[in-house]
mmCIF file of C-alpha atoms in Angstrom:
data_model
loop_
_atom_site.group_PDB
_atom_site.id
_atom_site.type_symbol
_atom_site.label_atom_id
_atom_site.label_comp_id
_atom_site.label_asym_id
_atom_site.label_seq_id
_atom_site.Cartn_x
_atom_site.Cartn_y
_atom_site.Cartn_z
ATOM 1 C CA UNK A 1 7.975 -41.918 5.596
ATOM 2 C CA UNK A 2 6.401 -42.502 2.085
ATOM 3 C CA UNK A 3 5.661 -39.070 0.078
ATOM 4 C CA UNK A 4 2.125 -37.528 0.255
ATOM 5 C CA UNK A 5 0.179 -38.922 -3.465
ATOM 6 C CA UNK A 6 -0.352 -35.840 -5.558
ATOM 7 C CA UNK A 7 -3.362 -33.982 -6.137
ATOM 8 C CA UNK A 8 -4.093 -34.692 -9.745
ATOM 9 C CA UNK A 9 -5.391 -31.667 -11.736
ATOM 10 C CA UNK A 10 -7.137 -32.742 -15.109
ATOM 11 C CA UNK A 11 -6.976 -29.989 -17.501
ATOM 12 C CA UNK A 12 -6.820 -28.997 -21.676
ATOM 13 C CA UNK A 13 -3.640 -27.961 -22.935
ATOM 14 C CA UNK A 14 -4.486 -24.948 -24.254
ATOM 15 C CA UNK A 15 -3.136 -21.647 -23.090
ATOM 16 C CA UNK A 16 -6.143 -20.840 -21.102
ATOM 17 C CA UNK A 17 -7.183 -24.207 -20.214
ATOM 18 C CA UNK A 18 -3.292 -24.497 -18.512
ATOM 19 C CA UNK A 19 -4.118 -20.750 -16.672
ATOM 20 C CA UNK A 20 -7.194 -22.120 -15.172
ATOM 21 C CA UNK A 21 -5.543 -25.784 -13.864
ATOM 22 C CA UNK A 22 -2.754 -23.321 -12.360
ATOM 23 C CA UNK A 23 -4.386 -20.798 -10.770
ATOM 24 C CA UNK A 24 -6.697 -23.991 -8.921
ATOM 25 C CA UNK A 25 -3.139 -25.294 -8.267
ATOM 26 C CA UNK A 26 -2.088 -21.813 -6.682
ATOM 27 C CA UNK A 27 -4.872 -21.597 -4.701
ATOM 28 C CA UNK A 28 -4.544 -24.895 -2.788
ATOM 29 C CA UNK A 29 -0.801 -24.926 -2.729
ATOM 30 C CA UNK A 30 -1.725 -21.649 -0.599
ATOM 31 C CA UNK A 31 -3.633 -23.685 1.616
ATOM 32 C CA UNK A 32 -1.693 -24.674 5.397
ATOM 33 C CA UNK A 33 -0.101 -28.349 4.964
ATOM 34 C CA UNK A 34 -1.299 -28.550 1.037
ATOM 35 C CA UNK A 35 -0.448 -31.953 -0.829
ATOM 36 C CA UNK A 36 1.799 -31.676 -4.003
ATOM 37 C CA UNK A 37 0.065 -30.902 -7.145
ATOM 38 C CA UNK A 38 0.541 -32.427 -10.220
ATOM 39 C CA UNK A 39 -1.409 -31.017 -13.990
ATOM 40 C CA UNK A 40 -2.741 -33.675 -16.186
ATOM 41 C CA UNK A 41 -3.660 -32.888 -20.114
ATOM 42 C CA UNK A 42 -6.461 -34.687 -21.500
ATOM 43 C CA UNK A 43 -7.301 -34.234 -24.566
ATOM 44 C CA UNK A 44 -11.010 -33.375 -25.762
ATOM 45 C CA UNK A 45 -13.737 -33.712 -28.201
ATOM 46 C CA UNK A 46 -13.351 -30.305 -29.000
ATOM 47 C CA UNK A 47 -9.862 -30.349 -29.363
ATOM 48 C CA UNK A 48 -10.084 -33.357 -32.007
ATOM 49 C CA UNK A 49 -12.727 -31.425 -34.028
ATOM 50 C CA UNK A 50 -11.274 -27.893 -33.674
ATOM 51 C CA UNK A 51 -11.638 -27.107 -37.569
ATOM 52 C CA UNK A 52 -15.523 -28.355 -37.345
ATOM 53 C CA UNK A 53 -18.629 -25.685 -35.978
ATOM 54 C CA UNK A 54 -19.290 -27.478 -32.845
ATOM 55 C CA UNK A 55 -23.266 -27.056 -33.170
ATOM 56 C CA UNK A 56 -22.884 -29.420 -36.157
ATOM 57 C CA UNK A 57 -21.215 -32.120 -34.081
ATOM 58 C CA UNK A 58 -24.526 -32.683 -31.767
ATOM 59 C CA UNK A 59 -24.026 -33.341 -28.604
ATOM 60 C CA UNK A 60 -22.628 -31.501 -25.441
ATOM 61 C CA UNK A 61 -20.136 -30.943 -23.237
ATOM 62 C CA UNK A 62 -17.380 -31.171 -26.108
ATOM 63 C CA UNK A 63 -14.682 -29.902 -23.846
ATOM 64 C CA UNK A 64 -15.698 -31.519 -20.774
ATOM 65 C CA UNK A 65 -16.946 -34.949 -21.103
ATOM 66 C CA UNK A 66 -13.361 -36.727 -21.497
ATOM 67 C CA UNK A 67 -11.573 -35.146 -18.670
ATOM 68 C CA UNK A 68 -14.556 -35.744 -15.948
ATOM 69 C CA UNK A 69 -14.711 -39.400 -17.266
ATOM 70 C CA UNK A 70 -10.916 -39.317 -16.540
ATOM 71 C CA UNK A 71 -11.724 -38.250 -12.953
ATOM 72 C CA UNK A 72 -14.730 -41.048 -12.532
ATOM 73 C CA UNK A 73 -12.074 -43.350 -13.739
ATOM 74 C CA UNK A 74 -9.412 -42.258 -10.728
ATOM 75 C CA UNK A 75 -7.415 -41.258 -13.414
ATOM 76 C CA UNK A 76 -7.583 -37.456 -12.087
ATOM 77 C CA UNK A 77 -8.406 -36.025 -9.055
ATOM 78 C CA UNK A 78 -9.463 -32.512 -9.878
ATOM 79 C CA UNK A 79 -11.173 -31.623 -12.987
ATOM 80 C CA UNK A 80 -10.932 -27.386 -14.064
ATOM 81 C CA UNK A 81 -13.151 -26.102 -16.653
ATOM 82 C CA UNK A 82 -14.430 -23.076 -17.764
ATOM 83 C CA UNK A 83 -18.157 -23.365 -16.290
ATOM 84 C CA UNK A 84 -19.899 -22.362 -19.381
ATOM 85 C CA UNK A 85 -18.385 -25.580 -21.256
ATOM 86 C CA UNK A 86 -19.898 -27.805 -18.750
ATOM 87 C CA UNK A 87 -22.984 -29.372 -19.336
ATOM 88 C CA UNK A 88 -25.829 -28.515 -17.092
ATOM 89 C CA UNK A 89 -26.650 -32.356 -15.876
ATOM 90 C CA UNK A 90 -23.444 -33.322 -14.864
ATOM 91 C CA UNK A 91 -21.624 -36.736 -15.006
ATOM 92 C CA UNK A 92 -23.182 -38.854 -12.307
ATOM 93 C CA UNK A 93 -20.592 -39.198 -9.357
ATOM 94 C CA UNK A 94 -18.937 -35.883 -10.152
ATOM 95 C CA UNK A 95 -19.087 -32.911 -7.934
ATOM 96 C CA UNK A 96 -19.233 -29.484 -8.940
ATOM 97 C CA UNK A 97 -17.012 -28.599 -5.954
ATOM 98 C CA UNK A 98 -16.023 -24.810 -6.447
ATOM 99 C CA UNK A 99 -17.233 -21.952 -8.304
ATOM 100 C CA UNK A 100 -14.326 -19.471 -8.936
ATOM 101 C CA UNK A 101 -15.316 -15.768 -8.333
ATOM 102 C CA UNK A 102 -16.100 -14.785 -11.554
ATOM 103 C CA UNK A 103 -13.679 -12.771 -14.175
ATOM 104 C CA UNK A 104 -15.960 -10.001 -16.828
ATOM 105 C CA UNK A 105 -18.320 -11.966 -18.589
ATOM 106 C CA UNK A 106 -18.496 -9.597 -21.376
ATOM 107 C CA UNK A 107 -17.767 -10.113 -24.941
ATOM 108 C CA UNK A 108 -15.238 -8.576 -26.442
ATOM 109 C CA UNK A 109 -14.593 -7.267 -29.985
ATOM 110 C CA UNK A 110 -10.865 -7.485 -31.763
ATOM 111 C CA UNK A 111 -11.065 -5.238 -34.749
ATOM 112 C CA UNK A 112 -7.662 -5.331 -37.586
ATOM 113 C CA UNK A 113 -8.432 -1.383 -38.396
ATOM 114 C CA UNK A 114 -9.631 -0.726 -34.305
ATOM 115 C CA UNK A 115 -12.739 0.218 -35.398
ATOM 116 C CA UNK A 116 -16.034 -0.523 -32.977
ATOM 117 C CA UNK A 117 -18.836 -2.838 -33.789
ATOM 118 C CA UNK A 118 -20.737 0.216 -34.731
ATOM 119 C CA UNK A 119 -17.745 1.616 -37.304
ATOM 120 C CA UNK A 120 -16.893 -1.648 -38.834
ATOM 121 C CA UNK A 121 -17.303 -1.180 -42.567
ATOM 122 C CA UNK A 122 -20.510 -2.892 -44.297
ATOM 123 C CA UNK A 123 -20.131 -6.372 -44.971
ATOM 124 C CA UNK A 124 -17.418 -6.858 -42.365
ATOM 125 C CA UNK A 125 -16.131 -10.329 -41.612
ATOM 126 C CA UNK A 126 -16.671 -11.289 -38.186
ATOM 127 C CA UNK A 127 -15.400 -14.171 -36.708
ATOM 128 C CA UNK A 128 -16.994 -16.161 -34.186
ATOM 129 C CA UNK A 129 -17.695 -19.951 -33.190
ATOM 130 C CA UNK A 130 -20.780 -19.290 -30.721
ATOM 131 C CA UNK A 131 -24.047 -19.352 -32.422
ATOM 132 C CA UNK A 132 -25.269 -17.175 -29.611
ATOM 133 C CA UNK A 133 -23.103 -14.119 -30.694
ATOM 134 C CA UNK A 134 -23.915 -14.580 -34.582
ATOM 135 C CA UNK A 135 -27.791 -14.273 -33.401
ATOM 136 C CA UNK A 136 -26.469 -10.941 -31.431
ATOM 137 C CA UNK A 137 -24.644 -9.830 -34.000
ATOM 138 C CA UNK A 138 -27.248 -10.165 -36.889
ATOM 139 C CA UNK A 139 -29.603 -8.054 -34.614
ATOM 140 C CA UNK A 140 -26.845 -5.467 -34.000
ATOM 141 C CA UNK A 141 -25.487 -5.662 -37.075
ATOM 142 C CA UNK A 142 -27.199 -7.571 -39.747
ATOM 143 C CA UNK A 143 -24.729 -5.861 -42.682
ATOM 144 C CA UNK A 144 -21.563 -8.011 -41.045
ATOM 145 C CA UNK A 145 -20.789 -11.460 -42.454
ATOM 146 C CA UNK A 146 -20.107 -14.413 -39.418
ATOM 147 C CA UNK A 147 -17.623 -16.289 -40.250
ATOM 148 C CA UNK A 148 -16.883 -19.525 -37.766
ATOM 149 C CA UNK A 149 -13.518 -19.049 -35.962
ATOM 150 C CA UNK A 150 -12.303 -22.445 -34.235
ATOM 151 C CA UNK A 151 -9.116 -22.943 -32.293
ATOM 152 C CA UNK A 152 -7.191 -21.417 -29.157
ATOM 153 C CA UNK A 153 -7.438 -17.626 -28.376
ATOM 154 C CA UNK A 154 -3.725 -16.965 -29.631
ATOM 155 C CA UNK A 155 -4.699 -18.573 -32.724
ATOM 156 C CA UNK A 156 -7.431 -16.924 -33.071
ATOM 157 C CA UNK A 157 -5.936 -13.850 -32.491
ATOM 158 C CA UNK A 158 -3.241 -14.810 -35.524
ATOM 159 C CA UNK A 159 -5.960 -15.835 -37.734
ATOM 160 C CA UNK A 160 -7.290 -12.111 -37.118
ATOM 161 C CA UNK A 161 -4.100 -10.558 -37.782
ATOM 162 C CA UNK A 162 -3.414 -12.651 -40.898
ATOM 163 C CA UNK A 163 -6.511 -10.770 -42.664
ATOM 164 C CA UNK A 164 -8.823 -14.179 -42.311
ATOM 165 C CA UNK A 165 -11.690 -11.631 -40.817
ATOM 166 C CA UNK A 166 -11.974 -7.679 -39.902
ATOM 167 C CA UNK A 167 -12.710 -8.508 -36.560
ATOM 168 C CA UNK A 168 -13.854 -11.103 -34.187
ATOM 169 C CA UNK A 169 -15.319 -11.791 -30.798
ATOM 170 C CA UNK A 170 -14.439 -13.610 -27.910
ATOM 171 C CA UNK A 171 -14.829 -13.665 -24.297
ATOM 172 C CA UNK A 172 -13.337 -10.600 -22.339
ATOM 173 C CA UNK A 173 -12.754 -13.394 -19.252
ATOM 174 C CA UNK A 174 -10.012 -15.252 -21.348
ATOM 175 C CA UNK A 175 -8.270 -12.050 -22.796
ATOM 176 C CA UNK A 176 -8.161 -10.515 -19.262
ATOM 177 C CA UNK A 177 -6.468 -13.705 -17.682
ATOM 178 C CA UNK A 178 -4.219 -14.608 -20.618
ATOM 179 C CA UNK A 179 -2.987 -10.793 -20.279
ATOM 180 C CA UNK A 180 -4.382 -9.853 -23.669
ATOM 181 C CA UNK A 181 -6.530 -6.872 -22.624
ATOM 182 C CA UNK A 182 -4.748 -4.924 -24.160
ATOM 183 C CA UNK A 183 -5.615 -6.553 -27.552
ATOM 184 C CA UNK A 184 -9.616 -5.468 -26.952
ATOM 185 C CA UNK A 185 -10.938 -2.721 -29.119
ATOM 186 C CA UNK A 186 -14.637 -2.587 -27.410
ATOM 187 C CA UNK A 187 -16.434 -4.290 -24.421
ATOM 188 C CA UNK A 188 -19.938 -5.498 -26.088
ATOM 189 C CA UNK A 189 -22.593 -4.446 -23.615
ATOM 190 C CA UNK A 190 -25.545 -6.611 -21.565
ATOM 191 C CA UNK A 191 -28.030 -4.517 -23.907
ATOM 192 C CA UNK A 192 -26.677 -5.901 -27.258
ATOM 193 C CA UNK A 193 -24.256 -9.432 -26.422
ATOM 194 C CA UNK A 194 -25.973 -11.157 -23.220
ATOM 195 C CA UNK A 195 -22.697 -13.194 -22.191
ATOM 196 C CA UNK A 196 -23.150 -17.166 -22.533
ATOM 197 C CA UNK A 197 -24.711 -19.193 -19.161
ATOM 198 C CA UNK A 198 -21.854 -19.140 -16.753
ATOM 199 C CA UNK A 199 -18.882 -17.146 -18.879
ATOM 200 C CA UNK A 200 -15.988 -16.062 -16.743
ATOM 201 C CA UNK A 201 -16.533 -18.380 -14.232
ATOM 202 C CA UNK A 202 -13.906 -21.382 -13.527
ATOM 203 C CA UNK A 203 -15.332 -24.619 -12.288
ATOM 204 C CA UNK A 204 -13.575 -27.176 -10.399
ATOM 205 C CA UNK A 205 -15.206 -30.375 -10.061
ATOM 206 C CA UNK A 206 -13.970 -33.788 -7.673
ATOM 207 C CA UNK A 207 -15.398 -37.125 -7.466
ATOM 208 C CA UNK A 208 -18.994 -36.869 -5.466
ATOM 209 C CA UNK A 209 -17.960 -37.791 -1.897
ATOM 210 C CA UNK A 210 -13.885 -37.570 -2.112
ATOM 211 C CA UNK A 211 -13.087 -36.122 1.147
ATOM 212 C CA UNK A 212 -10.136 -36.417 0.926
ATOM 213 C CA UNK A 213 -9.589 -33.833 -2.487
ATOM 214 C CA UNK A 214 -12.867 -31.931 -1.688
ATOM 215 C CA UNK A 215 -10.873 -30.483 1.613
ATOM 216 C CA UNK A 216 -9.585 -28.474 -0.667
ATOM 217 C CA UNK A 217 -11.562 -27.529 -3.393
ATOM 218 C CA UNK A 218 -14.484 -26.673 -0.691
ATOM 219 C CA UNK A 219 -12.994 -23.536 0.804
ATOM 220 C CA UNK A 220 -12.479 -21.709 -2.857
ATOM 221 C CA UNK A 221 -15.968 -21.574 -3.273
ATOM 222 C CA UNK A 222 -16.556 -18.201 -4.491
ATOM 223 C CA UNK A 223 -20.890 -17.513 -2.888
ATOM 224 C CA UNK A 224 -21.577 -14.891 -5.461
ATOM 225 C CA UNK A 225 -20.361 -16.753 -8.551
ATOM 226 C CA UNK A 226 -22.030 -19.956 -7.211
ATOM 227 C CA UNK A 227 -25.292 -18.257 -7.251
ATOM 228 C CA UNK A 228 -25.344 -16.404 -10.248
ATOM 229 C CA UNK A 229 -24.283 -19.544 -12.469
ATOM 230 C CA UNK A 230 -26.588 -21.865 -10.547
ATOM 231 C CA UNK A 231 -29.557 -19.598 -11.521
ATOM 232 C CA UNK A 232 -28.264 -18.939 -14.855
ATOM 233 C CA UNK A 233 -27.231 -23.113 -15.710
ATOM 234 C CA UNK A 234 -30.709 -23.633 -13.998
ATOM 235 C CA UNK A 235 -32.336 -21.593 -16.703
ATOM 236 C CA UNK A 236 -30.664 -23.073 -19.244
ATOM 237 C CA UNK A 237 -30.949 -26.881 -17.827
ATOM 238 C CA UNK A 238 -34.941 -26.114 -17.584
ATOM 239 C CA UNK A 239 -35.012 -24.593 -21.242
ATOM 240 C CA UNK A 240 -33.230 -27.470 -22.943
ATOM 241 C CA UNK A 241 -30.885 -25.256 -24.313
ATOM 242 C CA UNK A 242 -26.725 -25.504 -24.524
ATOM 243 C CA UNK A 243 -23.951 -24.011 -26.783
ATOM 244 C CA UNK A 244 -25.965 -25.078 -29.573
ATOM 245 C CA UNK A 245 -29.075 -22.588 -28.715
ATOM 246 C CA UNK A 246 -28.721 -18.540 -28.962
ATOM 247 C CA UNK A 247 -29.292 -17.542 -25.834
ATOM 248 C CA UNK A 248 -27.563 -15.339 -23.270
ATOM 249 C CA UNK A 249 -28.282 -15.043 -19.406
ATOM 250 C CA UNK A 250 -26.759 -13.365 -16.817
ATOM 251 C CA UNK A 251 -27.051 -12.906 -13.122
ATOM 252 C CA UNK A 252 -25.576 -11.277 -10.187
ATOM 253 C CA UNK A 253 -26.284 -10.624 -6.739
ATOM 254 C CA UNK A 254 -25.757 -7.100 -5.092
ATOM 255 C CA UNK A 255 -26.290 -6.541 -1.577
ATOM 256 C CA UNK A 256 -28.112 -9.674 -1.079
ATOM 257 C CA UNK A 257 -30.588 -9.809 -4.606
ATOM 258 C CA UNK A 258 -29.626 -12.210 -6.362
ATOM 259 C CA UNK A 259 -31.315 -10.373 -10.535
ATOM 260 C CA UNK A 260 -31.224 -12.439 -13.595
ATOM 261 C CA UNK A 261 -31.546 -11.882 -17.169
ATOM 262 C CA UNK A 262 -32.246 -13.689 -20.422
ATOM 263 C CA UNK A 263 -32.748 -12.772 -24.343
ATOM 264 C CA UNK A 264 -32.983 -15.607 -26.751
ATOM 265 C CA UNK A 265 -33.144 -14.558 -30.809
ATOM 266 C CA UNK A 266 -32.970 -16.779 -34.042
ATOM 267 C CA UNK A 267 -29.909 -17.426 -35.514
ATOM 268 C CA UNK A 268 -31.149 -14.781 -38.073
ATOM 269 C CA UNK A 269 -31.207 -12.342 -34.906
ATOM 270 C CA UNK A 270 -35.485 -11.960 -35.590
ATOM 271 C CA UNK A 271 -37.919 -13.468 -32.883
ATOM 272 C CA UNK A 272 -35.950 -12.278 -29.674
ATOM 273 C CA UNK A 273 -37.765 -12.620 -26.590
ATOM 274 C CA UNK A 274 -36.553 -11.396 -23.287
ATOM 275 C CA UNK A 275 -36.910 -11.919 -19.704
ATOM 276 C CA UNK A 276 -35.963 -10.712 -16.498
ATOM 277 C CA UNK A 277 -36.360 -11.265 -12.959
ATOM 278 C CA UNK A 278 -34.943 -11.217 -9.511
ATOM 279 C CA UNK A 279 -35.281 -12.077 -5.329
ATOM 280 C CA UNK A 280 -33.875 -11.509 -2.088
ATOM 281 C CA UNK A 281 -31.356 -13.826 -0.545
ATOM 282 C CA UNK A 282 -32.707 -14.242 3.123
ATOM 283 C CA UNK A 283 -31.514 -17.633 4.389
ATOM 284 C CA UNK A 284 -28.089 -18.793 3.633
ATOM 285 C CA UNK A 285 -29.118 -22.453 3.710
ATOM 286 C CA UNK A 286 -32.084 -22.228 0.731
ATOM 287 C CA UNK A 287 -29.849 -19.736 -1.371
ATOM 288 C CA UNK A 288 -29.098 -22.474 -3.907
ATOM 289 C CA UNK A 289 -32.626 -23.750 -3.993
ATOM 290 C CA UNK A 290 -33.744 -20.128 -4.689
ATOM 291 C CA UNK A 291 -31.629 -19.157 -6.989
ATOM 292 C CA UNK A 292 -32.052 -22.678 -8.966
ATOM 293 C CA UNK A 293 -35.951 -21.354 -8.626
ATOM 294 C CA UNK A 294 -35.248 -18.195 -9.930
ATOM 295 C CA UNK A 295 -33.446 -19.848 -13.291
ATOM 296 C CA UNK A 296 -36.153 -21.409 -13.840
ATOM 297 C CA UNK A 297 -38.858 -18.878 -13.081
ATOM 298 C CA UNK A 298 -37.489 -17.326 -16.157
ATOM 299 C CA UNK A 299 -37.220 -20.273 -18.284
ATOM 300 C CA UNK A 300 -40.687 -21.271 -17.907
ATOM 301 C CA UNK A 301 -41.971 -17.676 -18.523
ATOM 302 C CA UNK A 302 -39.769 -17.803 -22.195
ATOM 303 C CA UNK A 303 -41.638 -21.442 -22.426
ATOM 304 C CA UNK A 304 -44.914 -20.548 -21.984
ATOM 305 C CA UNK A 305 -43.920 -17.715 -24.750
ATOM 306 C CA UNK A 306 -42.992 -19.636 -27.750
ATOM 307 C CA UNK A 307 -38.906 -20.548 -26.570
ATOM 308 C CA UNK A 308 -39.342 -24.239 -27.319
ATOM 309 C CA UNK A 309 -41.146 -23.543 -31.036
ATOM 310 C CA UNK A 310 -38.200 -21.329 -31.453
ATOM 311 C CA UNK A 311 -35.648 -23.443 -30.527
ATOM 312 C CA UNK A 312 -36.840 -26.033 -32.158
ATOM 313 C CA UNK A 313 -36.870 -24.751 -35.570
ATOM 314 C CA UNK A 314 -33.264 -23.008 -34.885
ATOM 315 C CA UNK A 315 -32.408 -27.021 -34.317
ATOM 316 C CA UNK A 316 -34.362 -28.482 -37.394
ATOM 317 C CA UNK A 317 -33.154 -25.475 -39.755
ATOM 318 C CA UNK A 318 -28.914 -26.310 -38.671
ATOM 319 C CA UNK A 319 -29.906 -29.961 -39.027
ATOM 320 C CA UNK A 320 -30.858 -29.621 -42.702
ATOM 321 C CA UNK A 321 -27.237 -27.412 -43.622
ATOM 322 C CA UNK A 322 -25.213 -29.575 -41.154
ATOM 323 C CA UNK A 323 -22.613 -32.095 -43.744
#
C-alpha cells in the first residue's frame, strides 16, 4: 500500500508564523484517520523588505500574496495566516476555509522603565510599524515620538531592550501565543487603540473547491470569529482601506448580536470620526450575508462623512515623503 500524500501547510518562518502553521497542524492531526502533515516556509514580500515601512512599499497583502500563489500553484495545500495580513479580495481560486476562534485583539504596550502609556516620560520613543497605532497614539499621546519598528516579535522585543525606543506596541494576540505575556506592561483599551480589521484571528485558506484538504480545514471553523472578521474585513473591503489606512474596527457577537465598531483619525491623530452599529443573528444560513451588511452599513455611514477625503489626503501626504 503506497503512503497517504501529505497535507502541505504553507507558512512564514517566523516564530509566530511557525505557531500558527502548528497549531492548524495540531488541530487536524486531532482529527479521526488524519493524513500526515508536512510545514512549508515561503518566504514573503514582507520578509524581503523587513527594514522598509510597509505603507511606503504600496501595495497589499505583503505577507500573504506569495504563499497563496504557492497554494494556486499546487505547491501547498494549506495556507495559515494571521487574518489581518490578508487582503480583503482574496486571490481568485483560494478559499478562506477556517476562521480560528479568535486570541485578544488588544494592543499591547512594552515599556524599558514599565511605565504605562499614560507615565511614559515626554517625548518618549515609541516603536511601532502600523500607521493605525501612530494615528492612536498621536491622539493619546501627541508628546511621544513613533518611531517604525520592523522585524519579528523577538526582535522586536531585543531592539526594545537594546535602548532603540522606551517602549513599543504590538499585538497582545502574538505575545499571548508566543508565551510572552508576561513581557506586557499595559493592555491598550477599545476607547483609545481600536485593534486592526481581523487581529487575533488565524486564517487558514485551501484551494476553492479542494475536497479533499477542505475535509479538514471545514470543521475548525470557529462561528464567532468568522462573523466578527467578516463584518469587520467587509468594512474595510467597502472603505478602500488596508494596513496602509488608520483605522481600527472591531466586532463581536454576544448572545446572538453580532456589534461592530470603527474610528478612523489622520496620521496626525486630528479628524477622527467614529461609528458604531450592531444586529441580531436570527437565521444561521444569512449570518454571513448580515454581518458582511453590517461592515458595510458602517463604512458607508464614515463615507457619506468625509472617510474617502480623509483617506485620500492621508495617501497623497505619505506619497510625497515616501523615497
Amino acid at each position: 500500500m503506497s503512503a497517504r500524500p501529505a497535507l502541505r501547510i504553507g507558512t512564514r518562518a517566523s516564530a509566530l508564523a511557525q505557531w500558527q502553521a502548528r497549531h492548524v497542524e495540531s488541530l487536524v492531526r486531532a482529527q479521526p484517520d488524519s493524513p500526515p502533515v508536512e510545514l512549508v516556509h515561503i518566504r514573503t514580500e514582507g520578509d524581503v523588505h523587513s527594514d522598509v515601512p510597509l505603507w511606503q512599499l504600496g501595495g497589499s497583502a505583503f505577507f500573504t500574496k506569495e504563499i497563496d500563489r504557492a497554494l494556486l500553484a499546487g505547491t501547498v495545500d494549506v495556507a495559515v495566516h494571521s487574518l489581518k495580513d490578508l487582503a480583503t479580495q482574496i486571490e481568485p481560486g483560494v478559499e478562506l476555509a477556517a476562521t480560528l476562534p479568535r486570541e485578544d485583539p488588544r494592543d499591547a504596550l512594552i515599556s524599558r522603565s514599565r511605565a504605562t502609556l499614560a507615565l511614559l516620560p515626554s517625548g518618549a520613543r515609541i516603536g511601532t510599524s502600523s500607521l493605525r497605532r501612530r494615528a492612536f497614539l498621536a491622539r493619546a499621546r501627541p508628546d511621544a515620538v513613533p518611531v517604525e519598528l520592523r522585524g519579528n516579535v523577538p526582535t522586536r522585543l531585543q531592539r526594545l531592550r537594546d535602548g532603540d525606543y522606551d517602549a513599543i506596541i504590538l499585538a497582545a494576540a502574538g505575545l499571548k501565543r508566543l508565551g510572552l505575556a508576561d513581557q506586557i506592561t499595559e493592555y491598550l483599551g477599545f476607547g483609545t487603540f481600536l485593534p486592526a480589521v481581523s487581529q487575533g484571528v488565524v486564517g487558514v485558506c485551501a484551494r476553492a473547491g479542494d475536497a479533499a484538504t477542505l475535509r479538514w480545514l471545514t470543521p475548525l471553523d470557529d462561528r464567532a470569529a468568522r462573523l466578527a472578521s467578516t463584518a469587520e474585513r467587509a468594512l474595510l473591503r467597502k472603505i478602500q482601506g488596508g494596513c496602509q489606512v488608520p483605522l481600527g474596527a472591531l466586532a463581536t457577537l454576544h448572545e446572538g448580536v453580532l456589534s461592530l465598531q470603527v474610528k478612523l483619525c489622520a496620521l496626525d491623530g486630528s479628524g477622527g470620526m467614529s461609528a458604531a452599529g450592531s444586529l441580531t443573528i436570527v437565521d444561521a444560513e444569512r449570518s454571513i450575508a448580515d454581518a458582511t451588511a453590517l461592515g458595510e452599513r458602517l463604512a458607508n455611514d464614515l463615507l457619506a462623512r468625509g472617510a474617502a477625503a480623509l483617506i485620500a489626503r492621508e495617501r497623497d501626504e505619505r506619497a510625497v515623503e515616501a523615497p
